Coordinates of C-alpha atoms in Angstrom, one line a residue:
M22 CA 102.0 101.4 82.2
K23 CA 103.3 104.0 84.5
V24 CA 103.9 103.3 88.2
T25 CA 104.4 106.1 90.6
V26 CA 106.0 105.4 94.0
I27 CA 105.5 108.0 96.7
G28 CA 108.2 107.4 99.4
A29 CA 111.7 106.1 98.6
G30 CA 112.8 105.1 102.2
N31 CA 113.7 101.6 103.2
M32 CA 110.7 99.8 101.9
G33 CA 109.9 102.1 99.0
G34 CA 113.6 102.0 98.0
A35 CA 113.6 98.3 98.1
L36 CA 110.6 98.1 95.8
I37 CA 112.1 100.7 93.4
H38 CA 115.3 98.8 93.2
G39 CA 113.5 95.5 92.7
W40 CA 111.2 96.9 89.9
A41 CA 114.1 98.6 88.2
K42 CA 116.4 95.7 88.3
N43 CA 113.8 93.4 86.9
S44 CA 112.5 95.9 84.3
L45 CA 115.8 97.1 82.8
R46 CA 116.4 96.8 79.2
S47 CA 119.2 98.1 77.0
Y48 CA 118.5 99.3 73.4
E49 CA 120.8 99.6 70.4
N50 CA 121.2 103.3 70.8
E51 CA 122.5 102.6 74.4
T52 CA 119.7 104.7 75.9
L53 CA 118.2 103.2 79.0
R54 CA 114.6 102.7 79.7
Y55 CA 112.8 100.9 82.5
E56 CA 110.1 98.7 81.5
N57 CA 109.0 95.1 81.7
E58 CA 107.1 93.1 79.2
N59 CA 103.9 95.0 80.1
G60 CA 105.7 98.4 79.4
V61 CA 106.1 99.5 83.0
S62 CA 107.8 102.8 83.7
L63 CA 108.7 104.2 87.1
C64 CA 108.4 107.6 88.7
I65 CA 109.7 108.3 92.3
A66 CA 108.4 111.0 94.5
D67 CA 110.1 111.9 97.7
K68 CA 111.0 115.0 99.7
N69 CA 114.6 114.0 100.2
E70 CA 116.5 115.4 97.1
A71 CA 119.7 113.7 98.1
L72 CA 117.9 110.3 98.0
L73 CA 116.3 111.0 94.7
A74 CA 119.7 112.0 93.3
Q75 CA 121.1 108.6 94.3
F76 CA 118.4 106.7 92.5
K77 CA 118.7 109.0 89.5
E78 CA 122.4 108.2 89.4
T79 CA 121.8 104.4 89.5
Y80 CA 118.8 104.4 87.2
P81 CA 119.1 107.5 85.0
A82 CA 115.8 106.9 83.1
I83 CA 113.6 106.8 86.1
E84 CA 111.6 110.0 86.7
T85 CA 112.2 111.6 90.0
T86 CA 110.4 114.6 91.7
T87 CA 109.8 116.1 95.1
D88 CA 106.3 117.1 93.9
N89 CA 103.9 114.3 95.0
V90 CA 101.0 116.0 93.1
A91 CA 103.0 116.1 89.7
A92 CA 104.1 112.5 90.2
V93 CA 100.6 111.0 90.4
K94 CA 99.4 112.8 87.2
G95 CA 99.3 110.3 84.4
A96 CA 100.1 107.3 86.5
D97 CA 98.3 104.0 86.1
I98 CA 99.2 102.6 89.5
V99 CA 100.1 104.9 92.5
V100 CA 101.9 103.1 95.3
V101 CA 102.2 105.0 98.5
V102 CA 105.0 103.7 100.8
V103 CA 105.3 106.1 103.7
K104 CA 104.9 105.8 107.5
P105 CA 101.4 105.1 108.5
W106 CA 101.0 108.3 110.4
L107 CA 102.0 110.2 107.2
M108 CA 99.4 108.5 105.0
P109 CA 96.6 110.9 105.7
L110 CA 98.8 113.9 105.0
V111 CA 100.1 112.4 101.7
L112 CA 96.7 111.3 100.5
D113 CA 95.1 114.7 101.4
E114 CA 97.9 116.3 99.3
I115 CA 97.4 114.2 96.2
K116 CA 93.7 113.6 96.4
G117 CA 92.8 116.4 94.0
A118 CA 95.1 115.2 91.4
L119 CA 94.0 111.6 91.4
D120 CA 91.7 110.1 88.7
L121 CA 89.9 107.4 90.7
E122 CA 88.1 106.2 87.5
K123 CA 91.4 105.2 85.9
Q124 CA 94.0 104.9 88.5
I125 CA 94.8 102.1 91.0
I126 CA 95.9 103.3 94.4
V127 CA 98.1 101.0 96.5
S128 CA 98.8 101.3 100.2
D129 CA 102.0 99.8 101.4
A130 CA 101.7 101.3 104.9
A131 CA 101.1 98.9 107.8
N132 CA 97.5 98.7 108.9
F133 CA 96.5 101.4 106.3
T134 CA 93.8 99.2 104.7
T135 CA 91.6 99.7 101.5
E136 CA 88.8 100.8 103.8
K137 CA 91.0 103.6 105.1
L138 CA 91.9 104.6 101.6
A139 CA 88.2 104.6 100.7
E140 CA 87.4 106.8 103.8
Q141 CA 89.9 109.4 102.7
L142 CA 89.8 109.3 98.9
G143 CA 86.3 108.2 98.2
E144 CA 84.4 104.9 97.9
A145 CA 84.5 104.7 94.1
G146 CA 88.3 104.1 93.9
Q147 CA 90.1 101.0 93.0
Y148 CA 92.4 100.2 96.0
C149 CA 94.8 97.6 97.1
Y150 CA 96.5 97.0 100.3
V151 CA 100.0 95.3 99.9
I152 CA 102.7 94.4 102.4
P153 CA 105.9 93.3 100.9
N154 CA 109.3 93.1 102.6
I155 CA 112.8 94.6 102.2
A156 CA 114.0 91.5 100.2
A157 CA 112.0 93.0 97.3
E158 CA 115.3 94.7 96.2
Y159 CA 116.7 91.3 95.4
G160 CA 113.6 89.7 93.9
A161 CA 113.0 87.8 97.1
S162 CA 110.1 89.5 98.8
M163 CA 107.1 87.7 100.2
S164 CA 104.1 90.1 99.4
F165 CA 100.5 89.9 100.5
I166 CA 97.9 91.6 98.4
A167 CA 94.3 92.4 99.3
K168 CA 91.9 94.2 97.0
G169 CA 89.1 96.7 97.9
K170 CA 85.5 96.0 97.3
N171 CA 85.4 98.1 94.1
T172 CA 88.7 96.8 92.7
S173 CA 88.3 94.7 89.6
D174 CA 90.0 91.4 89.0
E175 CA 91.8 93.0 86.1
S176 CA 93.3 95.7 88.3
L177 CA 94.2 93.1 91.0
A178 CA 96.1 91.2 88.3
K179 CA 98.0 94.3 87.3
V180 CA 99.1 94.9 91.0
K181 CA 100.0 91.2 91.4
A182 CA 102.1 91.2 88.2
L183 CA 103.9 94.3 89.5
Y184 CA 104.8 92.8 92.8
D185 CA 105.6 89.4 91.2
L186 CA 108.6 91.2 89.8
C187 CA 110.0 91.5 93.3
G188 CA 109.4 87.9 94.5
D189 CA 106.5 85.7 95.6
T190 CA 103.0 87.1 96.1
I191 CA 99.8 85.7 97.7
V192 CA 96.4 87.3 97.2
V193 CA 94.5 87.2 100.5
T194 CA 91.6 88.6 102.3
E195 CA 92.4 91.9 104.0
N196 CA 92.3 90.3 107.5
L197 CA 95.3 88.1 106.6
V198 CA 97.6 90.9 105.5
G199 CA 98.5 91.6 109.1
P200 CA 99.4 88.1 110.0
G201 CA 101.3 87.9 106.7
M202 CA 103.2 91.0 107.6
M203 CA 104.2 89.4 110.9
M204 CA 105.3 86.2 109.3
A205 CA 107.2 87.7 106.3
S206 CA 108.0 91.3 107.0
C207 CA 108.6 91.4 110.7
G208 CA 109.6 87.7 110.2
I209 CA 112.8 88.7 108.4
A210 CA 114.0 90.3 111.6
Y211 CA 113.2 87.1 113.6
V212 CA 115.1 85.0 111.1
M213 CA 118.0 87.5 111.4
R214 CA 118.0 87.1 115.1
Y215 CA 118.2 83.3 114.7
I216 CA 121.1 83.6 112.3
R217 CA 122.9 85.9 114.7
A218 CA 122.4 83.5 117.6
Q219 CA 123.8 80.6 115.4
M220 CA 126.8 82.9 114.6
E221 CA 127.4 83.5 118.2
G222 CA 127.2 79.9 119.1
G223 CA 129.7 79.2 116.3
C224 CA 132.1 81.7 117.7
E225 CA 131.8 80.2 121.1
M226 CA 132.7 76.8 119.6
G227 CA 135.9 78.2 117.9
F228 CA 135.0 79.7 114.5
Y229 CA 135.9 83.2 113.4
P230 CA 132.9 85.5 113.0
D231 CA 133.1 85.6 109.2
Q232 CA 133.2 81.8 109.1
A233 CA 130.3 81.5 111.5
K234 CA 128.3 83.9 109.3
Q235 CA 129.0 81.8 106.2
I236 CA 128.1 78.6 107.9
A237 CA 124.8 80.1 109.3
L238 CA 123.8 81.6 106.0
Q239 CA 124.6 78.5 103.9
T240 CA 122.8 76.3 106.5
M241 CA 119.7 78.5 106.2
Q242 CA 119.9 78.6 102.4
G243 CA 120.3 74.7 102.4
A244 CA 117.3 74.3 104.6
V245 CA 115.2 76.7 102.3
S246 CA 116.3 75.0 99.1
L247 CA 115.6 71.5 100.5
L248 CA 112.1 72.4 101.4
K249 CA 111.4 74.2 98.1
E250 CA 112.8 71.5 96.0
T251 CA 111.2 68.5 97.7
G252 CA 108.0 70.0 99.0
W253 CA 108.5 68.2 102.2
H254 CA 107.0 69.3 105.5
P255 CA 109.8 70.6 107.8
E256 CA 109.4 67.6 110.1
A257 CA 110.1 65.3 107.3
A258 CA 113.3 67.0 106.7
I259 CA 114.1 66.9 110.3
D260 CA 113.7 63.2 110.4
K261 CA 116.3 62.8 107.7
V262 CA 119.0 64.3 110.0
T263 CA 117.7 63.0 113.3
T264 CA 118.9 59.6 114.5
P265 CA 118.1 57.9 117.7
G266 CA 120.5 58.9 120.4
G267 CA 122.3 61.3 118.0
V268 CA 123.5 64.8 118.5
T269 CA 120.7 66.4 116.5
I270 CA 117.9 65.2 118.7
K271 CA 119.8 66.5 121.7
G272 CA 119.9 70.0 120.2
L273 CA 116.3 69.9 119.2
N274 CA 115.3 68.9 122.7
E275 CA 117.2 71.9 124.1
L276 CA 115.2 74.2 121.7
D277 CA 112.0 72.6 123.1
H278 CA 113.1 72.9 126.7
A279 CA 113.8 76.6 126.0
G280 CA 110.4 77.2 124.6
F281 CA 111.7 77.9 121.0
N282 CA 108.3 77.0 119.2
S283 CA 106.3 78.9 121.7
A284 CA 108.6 81.9 121.5
V285 CA 108.3 82.0 117.6
I286 CA 104.6 81.8 117.7
R287 CA 104.2 84.4 120.4
S288 CA 106.6 86.8 118.3
L289 CA 104.4 86.4 115.3
K290 CA 101.2 87.1 117.2
A291 CA 102.6 89.9 119.3
G292 CA 102.2 92.6 116.7
L293 CA 98.5 91.7 116.2
K294 CA 97.5 92.6 119.7

């Protein structure tokens, strides 16, 4: 199965790295190919030749080209990962080269839904709208996948299997892709801001910045691992470390006094207005 990725910027690049890392196999003749158990090969299309050269150096067997039209020919899945305002231009460019009877077209552009793909490319196509996040490079993305009305379950399964290589996936109705984006894509920035604040607090209390960063990251990792391994609700885990009159409850109450929960919820909803 050939997968073409149009756009190798931050998000496209993260996906390319994730797919290549999780698809790499070495053969006896020491040649390198990029394929997973389903036989996936990758082609990258981008106008930035220097960027393509970097990918080619890292993954020699990946196809690279500056020609979007040439890239989509023969592809089974075409993933378009460009800025939303560029989507109409790119789709118009490749439209004549697409085989909508055979190919699956995926939009990874925010708010560029399957309905918009159908409007520009035609109702008969099989379309998916997917929002991953930049942790895809490390196999840790949280991706939300919605299928168009004419997309078969078989095609949806192929798209899901592809994004499964880059982390967790959830198939949702299209109206939930936006909220998912706010929680998991934009949400990465919100988590980073919390980590930064924790580091600053650590520095104020006497730790060096690198120590504060190590503490903040391991604490975050510990919290995530605890919830994943136990299946606990966060409040159940909080109860484990909160004793009457102790220091934890004092800190939690300060977060509540500062409107922490409300601020998080408002930040998640802000991008949906």
